[in-house]
CSV table of C-alpha atoms in Angstrom, one decimal:
chain,number,residue,atom,x,y,z
A,41,MET,CA,-13.0,41.3,25.0
A,42,LYS,CA,-16.7,42.3,25.2
A,43,LEU,CA,-19.2,40.2,27.1
A,44,SER,CA,-21.1,39.3,24.0
A,45,CYS,CA,-17.9,38.2,22.3
A,46,ARG,CA,-16.9,36.1,25.3
A,47,LYS,CA,-20.4,34.4,25.1
A,48,HIS,CA,-19.9,33.9,21.4
A,49,ARG,CA,-16.6,32.2,21.8
A,50,LYS,CA,-18.1,29.8,24.4
A,51,LEU,CA,-20.9,28.8,22.1
A,52,SER,CA,-18.6,28.5,19.0
A,53,VAL,CA,-17.5,24.9,19.7
A,54,MET,CA,-21.2,23.8,20.1
A,55,ALA,CA,-22.0,25.7,16.9
A,56,ALA,CA,-19.2,24.1,15.0
A,57,TYR,CA,-20.6,20.6,15.8
A,58,HIS,CA,-24.2,21.8,15.0
A,59,ASP,CA,-25.1,21.2,18.8
A,60,LEU,CA,-26.5,24.7,19.4
A,61,PRO,CA,-30.3,25.0,20.3
A,62,ALA,CA,-32.3,27.0,17.8
A,63,LYS,CA,-32.5,30.2,19.9
A,64,ASP,CA,-28.8,30.3,20.7
A,65,ARG,CA,-28.0,29.5,17.0
A,66,GLU,CA,-30.0,32.7,15.9
A,67,TRP,CA,-28.2,34.9,18.3
A,68,PHE,CA,-24.8,33.3,17.3
A,69,GLU,CA,-25.3,33.8,13.6
A,70,ARG,CA,-26.4,37.5,14.2
A,71,HIS,CA,-23.3,38.2,16.3
A,72,LEU,CA,-21.2,36.5,13.7
A,73,SER,CA,-22.4,38.8,11.0
A,74,GLU,CA,-21.7,41.8,13.1
A,75,CYS,CA,-18.3,41.1,14.8
A,76,ASP,CA,-15.2,40.7,12.5
A,77,ASP,CA,-13.1,39.4,15.5
A,78,CYS,CA,-15.5,36.6,16.4
A,79,ARG,CA,-15.9,35.7,12.7
A,80,THR,CA,-12.3,35.4,12.2
A,81,ALA,CA,-11.9,33.3,15.4
A,82,TYR,CA,-14.8,31.1,14.4
A,83,GLU,CA,-13.4,30.5,10.9
A,84,GLY,CA,-10.1,29.7,12.4
A,85,MET,CA,-11.5,27.1,14.7
A,86,GLN,CA,-13.4,25.5,11.8
A,87,GLU,CA,-10.2,25.3,9.8
A,88,THR,CA,-8.4,23.7,12.8
A,89,LEU,CA,-11.3,21.2,13.1
A,90,GLY,CA,-11.1,20.5,9.4
A,91,ALA,CA,-7.4,19.8,9.7
A,92,LEU,CA,-8.0,17.5,12.6
A,93,SER,CA,-10.5,15.6,10.5
A,94,ALA,CA,-7.6,14.8,8.2
A,95,PHE,CA,-5.8,12.9,11.0
A,96,GLU,CA,-4.9,9.6,9.4
A,97,VAL,CA,-4.8,6.2,11.1
A,98,PRO,CA,-2.3,4.0,9.5
A,99,GLU,CA,-3.9,0.9,7.8
A,100,ARG,CA,-3.2,-2.5,9.2
A,101,ASP,CA,-2.1,-5.1,6.6
A,102,TYR,CA,-3.5,-8.6,6.4
A,103,THR,CA,-0.6,-10.2,8.4
A,104,ARG,CA,-1.2,-7.6,11.3
A,105,ARG,CA,-4.8,-8.5,11.4
A,106,ALA,CA,-4.1,-12.2,11.3
A,107,GLN,CA,-1.6,-11.8,14.1
A,108,SER,CA,-4.1,-9.8,16.1
A,109,TRP,CA,-6.6,-12.7,16.0
A,110,ALA,CA,-4.0,-15.2,16.8
A,111,SER,CA,-3.1,-13.3,19.9
A,112,ILE,CA,-6.7,-12.9,20.9
A,113,SER,CA,-7.4,-16.6,20.2
A,114,ALA,CA,-4.3,-17.6,22.3
A,115,ARG,CA,-5.4,-15.3,25.2
A,116,LEU,CA,-8.9,-16.6,25.1
A,117,GLN,CA,-7.6,-20.1,25.4
A,118,GLU,CA,-5.4,-19.1,28.3
A,119,THR,CA,-8.3,-17.4,30.0
A,120,GLN,CA,-10.6,-20.4,29.5
A,121,ALA,CA,-7.9,-22.8,30.8
A,122,ALA,CA,-7.3,-20.6,33.8
A,123,SER,CA,-10.9,-20.2,34.6
A,124,ARG,CA,-11.2,-24.1,34.4
A,125,ARG,CA,-8.3,-24.5,36.8
A,126,ARG,CA,-9.9,-22.1,39.3
A,127,SER,CA,-13.1,-23.9,39.2
A,128,VAL,CA,-11.6,-27.2,40.0
A,129,PRO,CA,-9.5,-26.7,43.1
A,130,LEU,CA,-8.9,-30.3,43.8
A,131,TRP,CA,-7.1,-30.8,40.5
A,132,ARG,CA,-3.9,-32.1,41.7
A,133,PRO,CA,-1.0,-33.8,39.7
A,134,SER,CA,-1.9,-37.2,41.1
A,135,TYR,CA,-5.5,-36.8,39.9
A,136,ARG,CA,-4.2,-35.6,36.6
A,137,ILE,CA,-2.3,-38.8,36.1
A,138,ALA,CA,-5.4,-40.9,36.9
A,139,ALA,CA,-7.5,-38.6,34.7
A,140,ALA,CA,-5.0,-38.8,31.8
A,141,SER,CA,-5.1,-42.6,32.1
A,142,MET,CA,-8.9,-42.6,32.0
A,143,ALA,CA,-8.9,-40.2,29.1
A,144,ALA,CA,-6.4,-42.5,27.1
A,145,LEU,CA,-8.7,-45.5,27.8
A,146,LEU,CA,-11.8,-43.6,26.8
A,147,PHE,CA,-9.9,-42.3,23.7
A,148,LEU,CA,-9.0,-45.9,22.8
A,149,ALA,CA,-12.5,-47.1,23.3
A,150,LEU,CA,-13.8,-44.3,21.1
A,151,GLY,CA,-11.3,-45.1,18.5
A,152,ILE,CA,-12.3,-48.7,18.4
A,153,ALA,CA,-16.0,-47.7,18.2
A,154,ILE,CA,-15.4,-45.3,15.4
A,155,GLY,CA,-13.1,-47.9,13.7
A,156,ARG,CA,-15.8,-50.5,13.8
A,157,TYR,CA,-18.3,-47.9,12.5
A,158,VAL,CA,-16.2,-46.6,9.7
A,159,PHE,CA,-14.6,-49.9,8.6
A,160,ARG,CA,-17.6,-52.1,9.0
A,161,GLU,CA,-18.6,-54.4,6.2
A,162,PRO,CA,-20.9,-52.7,3.8
A,163,VAL,CA,-24.5,-53.8,4.5
A,164,ALA,CA,-27.1,-53.8,1.8
A,165,ALA,CA,-29.2,-51.0,3.0
A,166,PRO,CA,-32.6,-50.0,1.7
A,167,ALA,CA,-32.4,-47.3,-0.9
A,168,ALA,CA,-34.2,-44.7,1.4
A,169,ASP,CA,-31.6,-45.2,4.0
A,170,HIS,CA,-28.8,-44.6,1.6
A,171,ALA,CA,-30.2,-41.5,0.3
A,172,SER,CA,-30.3,-39.9,3.8
A,173,SER,CA,-26.6,-40.6,4.5
A,174,VAL,CA,-24.2,-37.8,3.8
A,175,THR,CA,-20.7,-38.6,2.5
A,176,PRO,CA,-18.2,-36.1,1.2
A,177,GLY,CA,-19.1,-37.1,-2.3
A,178,ASP,CA,-22.5,-35.7,-1.9
A,179,SER,CA,-21.4,-32.2,-2.0
A,180,LEU,CA,-17.6,-32.2,-3.0
A,181,SER,CA,-16.1,-32.7,-6.3
A,182,THR,CA,-13.2,-35.1,-6.4
A,183,LEU,CA,-10.8,-32.2,-6.8
A,184,GLN,CA,-12.1,-30.4,-3.8
A,185,ALA,CA,-12.0,-33.6,-1.7
A,186,GLU,CA,-8.4,-34.2,-2.8
A,187,HIS,CA,-7.6,-30.6,-1.9
A,188,ALA,CA,-9.3,-30.9,1.5
A,189,SER,CA,-7.6,-34.2,2.2
A,190,GLU,CA,-4.2,-32.9,1.2
A,191,TYR,CA,-4.6,-29.7,3.2
A,192,LEU,CA,-5.6,-31.7,6.4
A,193,ASP,CA,-2.5,-33.9,5.8
A,194,ARG,CA,0.0,-31.1,5.4
A,195,SER,CA,-1.5,-29.3,8.5
A,196,LYS,CA,-1.2,-32.5,10.5
A,197,VAL,CA,2.3,-33.1,9.5
A,198,LEU,CA,3.2,-29.5,10.4
A,199,ILE,CA,1.5,-29.7,13.8
A,200,LEU,CA,3.1,-33.0,14.7
A,201,GLY,CA,6.5,-31.5,13.6
A,202,ILE,CA,6.0,-28.6,16.0
A,203,MET,CA,4.9,-30.8,18.8
A,204,ASN,CA,8.0,-33.0,18.4
A,205,ASN,CA,10.4,-30.1,17.9
A,206,ASN,CA,11.6,-30.2,21.5
A,207,PRO,CA,13.6,-28.1,22.4
A,208,VAL,CA,12.3,-25.6,19.9
A,209,SER,CA,14.9,-24.8,17.3
A,210,PRO,CA,14.7,-21.3,15.8
A,211,ALA,CA,15.7,-22.5,12.3
A,212,SER,CA,13.2,-25.2,12.1
A,213,LEU,CA,10.5,-23.0,13.7
A,214,GLN,CA,11.1,-20.4,11.0
A,215,ARG,CA,10.6,-23.0,8.3
A,216,GLN,CA,7.4,-24.3,10.0
A,217,GLN,CA,6.1,-20.7,10.4
A,218,LYS,CA,6.6,-20.2,6.6
A,219,VAL,CA,4.5,-23.2,5.9
A,220,SER,CA,1.9,-22.2,8.5
A,221,ARG,CA,1.5,-18.8,6.6
A,222,GLU,CA,1.0,-20.6,3.3
A,223,LEU,CA,-1.6,-22.9,4.9
A,224,ILE,CA,-3.4,-19.9,6.5
A,225,ALA,CA,-3.7,-18.3,3.1
A,226,GLU,CA,-4.9,-21.6,1.7
A,227,ALA,CA,-7.5,-22.0,4.5
A,228,ARG,CA,-9.5,-19.1,3.3
A,229,LEU,CA,-9.7,-20.5,-0.2
A,230,LEU,CA,-10.6,-24.0,1.1
A,231,GLN,CA,-13.3,-22.6,3.4
A,232,GLU,CA,-14.9,-20.9,0.3
A,233,GLU,CA,-14.8,-24.3,-1.5
A,234,LEU,CA,-16.5,-25.9,1.4
A,235,SER,CA,-19.5,-23.6,1.2
A,236,ASP,CA,-22.1,-26.4,1.0
A,237,PRO,CA,-24.0,-26.7,4.4
A,238,ARG,CA,-23.4,-30.4,4.2
A,239,GLN,CA,-19.7,-29.6,4.6
A,240,ALA,CA,-20.1,-27.4,7.7
A,241,ARG,CA,-18.1,-29.8,10.0
A,242,LEU,CA,-15.1,-29.9,7.7
A,243,ARG,CA,-15.3,-26.1,7.2
A,244,VAL,CA,-15.3,-25.5,11.1
A,245,LEU,CA,-12.4,-27.9,11.3
A,246,VAL,CA,-10.5,-25.9,8.6
A,247,ALA,CA,-11.3,-22.6,10.6
A,248,GLN,CA,-10.0,-24.2,13.8
A,249,LEU,CA,-6.9,-25.2,12.0
A,250,GLU,CA,-6.4,-21.7,10.8
A,251,ASP,CA,-6.4,-20.5,14.4
A,252,ILE,CA,-3.9,-23.1,15.3
A,253,LEU,CA,-1.8,-22.2,12.3
A,254,SER,CA,-2.0,-18.5,13.2
A,255,GLN,CA,-0.6,-19.4,16.6
A,256,ILE,CA,2.3,-21.2,15.1
A,257,ALA,CA,2.9,-18.4,12.6
A,258,ASN,CA,3.2,-16.0,15.5
A,259,MET,CA,5.0,-18.3,18.0
A,260,ASP,CA,8.0,-16.7,19.6
A,261,ALA,CA,11.0,-19.1,19.5
A,262,GLU,CA,12.2,-17.6,22.8
A,263,LYS,CA,9.0,-18.7,24.5
A,264,GLY,CA,10.0,-22.3,23.5
A,265,ILE,CA,8.2,-24.9,25.5
A,266,SER,CA,5.5,-22.6,26.9
A,267,GLY,CA,4.5,-21.6,23.4
A,268,VAL,CA,4.2,-25.3,22.5
A,269,GLU,CA,2.2,-26.0,25.5
A,270,VAL,CA,-0.3,-23.3,24.7
A,271,LEU,CA,-0.6,-24.9,21.3
A,272,ARG,CA,-0.9,-28.4,22.8
A,273,SER,CA,-3.7,-27.2,25.1
A,274,GLY,CA,-5.5,-25.7,22.1
A,275,LEU,CA,-5.2,-28.9,20.2
A,276,ASP,CA,-6.3,-31.0,23.0
A,277,GLU,CA,-9.3,-28.9,23.8
A,278,GLY,CA,-10.5,-29.0,20.2
A,279,ALA,CA,-9.5,-32.6,19.8
A,280,ILE,CA,-8.0,-31.3,16.6
A,281,LEU,CA,-5.8,-34.2,15.6
A,282,PHE,CA,-8.6,-36.6,16.3
A,283,LYS,CA,-11.1,-34.7,14.0
A,284,ILE,CA,-8.4,-34.5,11.2
A,285,ASN,CA,-8.1,-38.3,11.4
A,286,VAL,CA,-11.8,-38.8,11.2
A,287,GLU,CA,-12.3,-36.4,8.3
A,288,GLN,CA,-9.3,-37.8,6.5
A,289,MET,CA,-10.7,-41.3,6.8
A,290,GLN,CA,-14.0,-40.3,5.3
A,291,LEU,CA,-12.4,-38.3,2.6
A,292,ASP,CA,-10.1,-41.2,1.7
A,293,ASP,CA,-12.9,-43.8,1.9
A,294,TRP,CA,-14.7,-41.8,-0.8
A,295,LEU,CA,-11.6,-40.9,-2.9
A,296,TYR,CA,-10.0,-44.2,-2.8
A,297,PRO,CA,-12.7,-46.9,-2.3
A,298,SER,CA,-11.7,-50.5,-2.0
A,299,ASN,CA,-13.6,-51.1,-5.3
A,300,GLU,CA,-15.1,-48.8,-7.9
A,301,GLY,CA,-18.6,-49.9,-7.0
A,302,ASP,CA,-18.3,-48.1,-3.6
A,303,LYS,CA,-17.4,-44.7,-5.3
A,304,THR,CA,-20.3,-45.0,-7.6
A,305,GLN,CA,-22.6,-45.6,-4.7
A,306,GLY,CA,-21.2,-42.5,-2.9
A,307,SER,CA,-21.5,-40.1,-5.7
B,2,MET,CA,-22.6,-9.3,9.6
B,3,ALA,CA,-25.9,-10.9,8.5
B,4,ASP,CA,-27.5,-11.2,12.0
B,5,GLU,CA,-25.7,-9.9,15.0
B,6,SER,CA,-27.7,-11.6,17.5
B,7,ALA,CA,-27.4,-15.0,15.7
B,8,VAL,CA,-23.6,-14.7,15.7
B,9,ILE,CA,-23.7,-13.7,19.4
B,10,LYS,CA,-25.8,-16.7,20.2
B,11,ARG,CA,-23.3,-19.0,18.3
B,12,VAL,CA,-20.5,-17.5,20.4
B,13,LEU,CA,-22.4,-18.2,23.6
B,14,GLU,CA,-23.1,-21.8,22.4
B,15,GLY,CA,-19.3,-22.3,22.0
B,16,ASP,CA,-18.8,-22.1,18.2
B,17,PRO,CA,-15.2,-20.9,17.9
B,18,SER,CA,-15.6,-19.5,14.5
B,19,ALA,CA,-18.4,-17.2,15.5
B,20,PHE,CA,-16.3,-14.9,17.7
B,21,ARG,CA,-13.8,-14.8,14.8
B,22,GLU,CA,-16.5,-13.3,12.7
B,23,ILE,CA,-17.1,-10.5,15.4
B,24,VAL,CA,-13.4,-9.8,15.4
B,25,ASP,CA,-13.2,-9.6,11.6
B,26,GLN,CA,-16.2,-7.4,11.5
B,27,HIS,CA,-15.3,-4.9,14.2
B,28,GLY,CA,-11.5,-5.2,14.4
B,29,GLU,CA,-10.6,-2.5,12.0
B,30,THR,CA,-12.9,0.2,13.4
B,31,LEU,CA,-12.0,-0.6,16.9
B,32,TYR,CA,-8.4,-0.4,16.0
B,33,ARG,CA,-8.9,3.0,14.5
B,34,LEU,CA,-10.7,4.3,17.7
B,35,ALA,CA,-7.9,2.8,19.8
B,36,PHE,CA,-5.3,4.5,17.7
B,37,ARG,CA,-6.9,7.9,18.1
B,38,LEU,CA,-7.2,7.4,21.9
B,39,THR,CA,-3.7,6.1,22.4
B,40,GLY,CA,-1.8,7.8,19.6
B,41,ASN,CA,0.3,4.8,18.5
B,42,ALA,CA,0.0,1.5,16.8
B,43,ARG,CA,1.3,-0.7,19.5
B,44,ASP,CA,-1.0,0.6,22.2
B,45,ALA,CA,-3.8,0.7,19.8
B,46,GLU,CA,-3.2,-3.0,19.1
B,47,ASP,CA,-3.0,-4.0,22.6
B,48,LEU,CA,-6.1,-2.0,23.6
B,49,SER,CA,-8.2,-3.4,20.8
B,50,GLN,CA,-7.2,-6.9,21.7
B,51,GLU,CA,-8.0,-6.3,25.3
B,52,VAL,CA,-11.4,-5.0,24.3
B,53,PHE,CA,-12.2,-8.3,22.5
B,54,ILE,CA,-11.1,-10.3,25.4
B,55,ARG,CA,-13.2,-8.4,27.8
B,56,ALA,CA,-16.1,-8.4,25.3
B,57,TYR,CA,-15.9,-12.2,25.0
B,58,GLN,CA,-16.0,-12.6,28.8
B,59,ALA,CA,-18.9,-10.2,29.1
B,60,LEU,CA,-20.8,-11.2,26.0
B,61,LYS,CA,-23.4,-13.2,28.0
B,62,ASP,CA,-24.4,-9.8,29.7
B,63,PHE,CA,-24.8,-8.1,26.4
B,64,ARG,CA,-28.6,-7.4,26.2
B,65,GLY,CA,-28.6,-6.1,22.6
B,66,GLU,CA,-30.1,-2.7,23.6
B,67,ALA,CA,-27.4,-1.0,21.7
B,68,LYS,CA,-25.5,-2.1,18.6
B,69,LEU,CA,-22.6,-4.4,19.3
B,70,SER,CA,-20.2,-1.8,17.7
B,71,SER,CA,-21.4,0.8,20.2
B,72,TRP,CA,-21.0,-1.7,23.0
B,73,LEU,CA,-17.4,-2.5,21.9
B,74,HIS,CA,-16.6,1.2,21.6
B,75,ARG,CA,-17.9,1.9,25.0
B,76,ILE,CA,-15.7,-0.9,26.5
B,77,ALA,CA,-12.7,0.5,24.6
B,78,VAL,CA,-13.1,4.0,25.8
B,79,ASN,CA,-13.7,3.0,29.4
B,80,MET,CA,-10.7,0.6,29.4
B,81,PHE,CA,-8.6,3.4,28.0
B,82,LEU,CA,-9.8,5.7,30.8
B,83,ASP,CA,-9.2,3.0,33.4
B,84,GLY,CA,-5.6,3.0,32.2
B,85,GLU,CA,-5.7,-0.5,30.8
B,86,GLY,CA,-4.5,0.4,27.4
B,87,ARG,CA,-3.1,3.8,27.9
B,88,LEU,CA,0.1,5.2,26.6
B,89,LYS,CA,2.6,2.4,27.2
B,90,HIS,CA,4.5,3.2,24.1
B,91,SER,CA,3.4,6.8,23.2
B,92,THR,CA,6.6,8.5,24.2
B,93,MET,CA,8.5,6.1,21.9
B,94,ALA,CA,6.1,6.4,19.1
B,95,LEU,CA,5.9,10.2,18.9
B,96,ASP,CA,7.3,11.3,15.7
B,97,ASP,CA,10.4,13.5,15.9
B,98,ARG,CA,8.9,15.7,13.3
B,99,ALA,CA,6.4,16.9,16.0
B,100,GLY,CA,9.1,19.3,17.0
B,101,GLU,CA,9.3,20.8,13.6
B,102,GLU,CA,7.1,23.6,12.2
B,103,PRO,CA,5.9,23.5,8.6
B,104,ALA,CA,8.1,25.6,6.3
B,105,ASP,CA,5.2,27.8,5.1
B,106,THR,CA,2.4,28.3,7.7
B,107,ALA,CA,0.3,30.2,5.2
B,108,ALA,CA,0.2,27.1,3.0
B,109,ASP,CA,-3.0,25.6,1.7
B,110,PRO,CA,-4.8,23.8,4.7
B,111,GLY,CA,-5.7,20.7,2.6
B,112,GLN,CA,-2.0,20.4,1.6
B,113,LEU,CA,-0.8,20.9,5.2
B,114,ALA,CA,-3.4,18.4,6.5
B,115,SER,CA,-1.9,15.7,4.4
B,116,SER,CA,1.7,16.5,5.4
B,117,SER,CA,3.4,14.2,7.8
B,118,VAL,CA,4.5,17.1,9.9
B,119,LEU,CA,1.0,18.1,10.5
B,120,GLN,CA,0.0,14.5,11.1
B,121,ALA,CA,2.7,14.4,13.9
B,122,HIS,CA,1.4,17.7,15.3
B,123,ILE,CA,-2.2,16.6,15.4
B,124,ARG,CA,-1.0,13.5,17.2
B,125,LYS,CA,1.0,15.4,19.7
B,126,ALA,CA,-1.9,17.9,20.3
B,127,LEU,CA,-4.3,14.9,20.9
B,128,LEU,CA,-1.8,13.4,23.3
B,129,ALA,CA,-1.6,16.7,25.2
B,130,LEU,CA,-5.3,16.4,26.1
B,131,SER,CA,-6.3,14.8,29.4
B,132,PRO,CA,-7.5,11.2,28.8
B,133,LYS,CA,-11.2,12.3,29.4
B,134,GLU,CA,-10.9,15.3,27.1
B,135,ARG,CA,-9.4,13.1,24.5
B,136,ALA,CA,-12.1,10.4,24.9
B,137,VAL,CA,-14.9,13.1,24.5
B,138,PHE,CA,-13.2,14.8,21.6
B,139,VAL,CA,-12.4,11.4,19.8
B,140,LEU,CA,-16.1,10.2,20.3
B,141,ARG,CA,-17.7,13.4,19.1
B,142,HIS,CA,-15.3,14.4,16.4
B,143,TYR,CA,-14.1,11.1,14.8
B,144,GLN,CA,-16.8,8.6,15.9
B,145,GLU,CA,-19.5,11.4,15.4
B,146,LEU,CA,-21.4,10.4,18.5
B,147,SER,CA,-24.0,12.9,19.7
B,148,LEU,CA,-23.4,14.7,22.9
B,149,ARG,CA,-26.0,12.5,24.6
B,150,GLU,CA,-24.3,9.3,23.3
B,151,VAL,CA,-20.9,10.5,24.4
B,152,GLY,CA,-22.4,11.2,27.8
B,153,GLU,CA,-24.0,7.7,28.0
B,154,ALA,CA,-20.7,6.0,26.8
B,155,LEU,CA,-18.7,7.7,29.6
B,156,SER,CA,-21.4,7.9,32.2
B,157,ILE,CA,-21.2,11.7,32.6
B,158,ARG,CA,-23.8,14.5,32.3
B,159,PRO,CA,-24.3,16.3,28.9
B,160,GLY,CA,-23.1,19.5,30.6
B,161,THR,CA,-19.8,17.9,31.5
B,162,VAL,CA,-19.4,16.6,28.0
B,163,LYS,CA,-19.8,20.2,26.6
B,164,ALA,CA,-17.3,21.5,29.1
B,165,LEU,CA,-14.8,18.8,28.2
B,166,LEU,CA,-15.3,19.2,24.5
B,167,PHE,CA,-14.8,23.0,24.7
B,168,ARG,CA,-11.6,22.6,26.7
B,169,ALA,CA,-10.4,19.9,24.2
B,170,VAL,CA,-11.0,22.1,21.2
B,171,ARG,CA,-9.4,25.1,22.7
B,172,LYS,CA,-6.3,23.0,23.7
B,173,MET,CA,-6.1,21.6,20.2
B,174,GLN,CA,-6.3,25.0,18.7
B,175,LYS,CA,-3.3,26.0,20.8
B,176,GLY,CA,-1.5,22.9,20.0
B,177,LEU,CA,-1.9,23.7,16.4
B,178,SER,CA,-1.4,27.4,16.6
B,179,PHE,CA,1.3,27.4,14.0
B,180,TYR,CA,-1.5,26.5,11.6
B,181,ARG,CA,-3.6,29.7,12.2
B,182,LYS,CA,-1.8,32.2,14.4
B,183,ASP,CA,-4.9,34.1,15.1
B,184,VAL,CA,-6.8,31.2,16.8
B,185,ALA,CA,-4.3,30.6,19.6
B,186,GLU,CA,-5.4,33.7,21.5
């Protein structure tokens, strides 16, 4: 092979990707027009690169993408939990019991406080104050509120069913996973319905539920208790069941007021 | 995504739905990059998930000088080169048809390109490259990064990028020599 042909072959890759400087490009083109061997080789390389461009990456379907997010979400929770464990070296079982008792007391106190707030006797408020309060009825239709309430209820039943499925039975897990997938599909629809900014809190809760449901849908029966533990940790961290209860109380208060006058007030 | 920096800010503030938006937005392109690097779906899935985990942990250090997608791609390629997502399943995933040659080597290139036999050959030829050659080739050929951008992503000099790309293309030509007998010389 002549020296000029060797140089031409060396430049051919850069030329094919349009990375040649102008002065080299000029020389390259001139040699290409004069040398049949180099032209054939260059055309061959371009054809090969063209064929390589046709390399197809198989598309992932929706389920695969949802599974992917579920795995990422579970891993993030594990990572966060691990980093918290590392950052609190004195966290021993005895402290855990004490902390759990304190948390239970706190939870109880919070429940009582919220209960008092939610179930307090209606007070005749000035008109301006009432206008500033936000209830589900401000931005939801009755149908949407019923849908949201029913969705929360079904999700809660499913989650509690999983938590109490101890030891994990593959047959019941399969049924629960089927329901999870249905609820995941419904979550997207519901999130669209809750597009009003005033429903942001409810929408975030539905998104959190979607993650939890994805974990259930992808839970491995063989992992048994550890899978449930990961799920439990996610639920605890997000206080998911507590949030469901609060949202349900508000939705139910609006949907099923103790007298019709309340509903008229809320809408 | 409407405003990338706003979403990142929400992630850093602890909004769990914000990171989901990032995964939804970039998951598919990242998976495609990972598939081209690893050559099979399972490794690609693993690698792209690892990238998101790493990105989540490092998001506070993201300064926004590059686009988020470029930053994610950079993490992916470097994790691949560090061996954290590399070829755990590739030997299993290689199509048996990669051992076959097309019946008619003079067939129309377009027709050949779409055939599953050629797809398997391309995959095999890509896997025959060294990890660094493959990374350079994939970034330049499929991701269409400039030589300078490839160099920045891999922290190597432009001259090295050129040399790796040259070697990669030559090897690919040889790997696909059945396709054009005259280019394998």
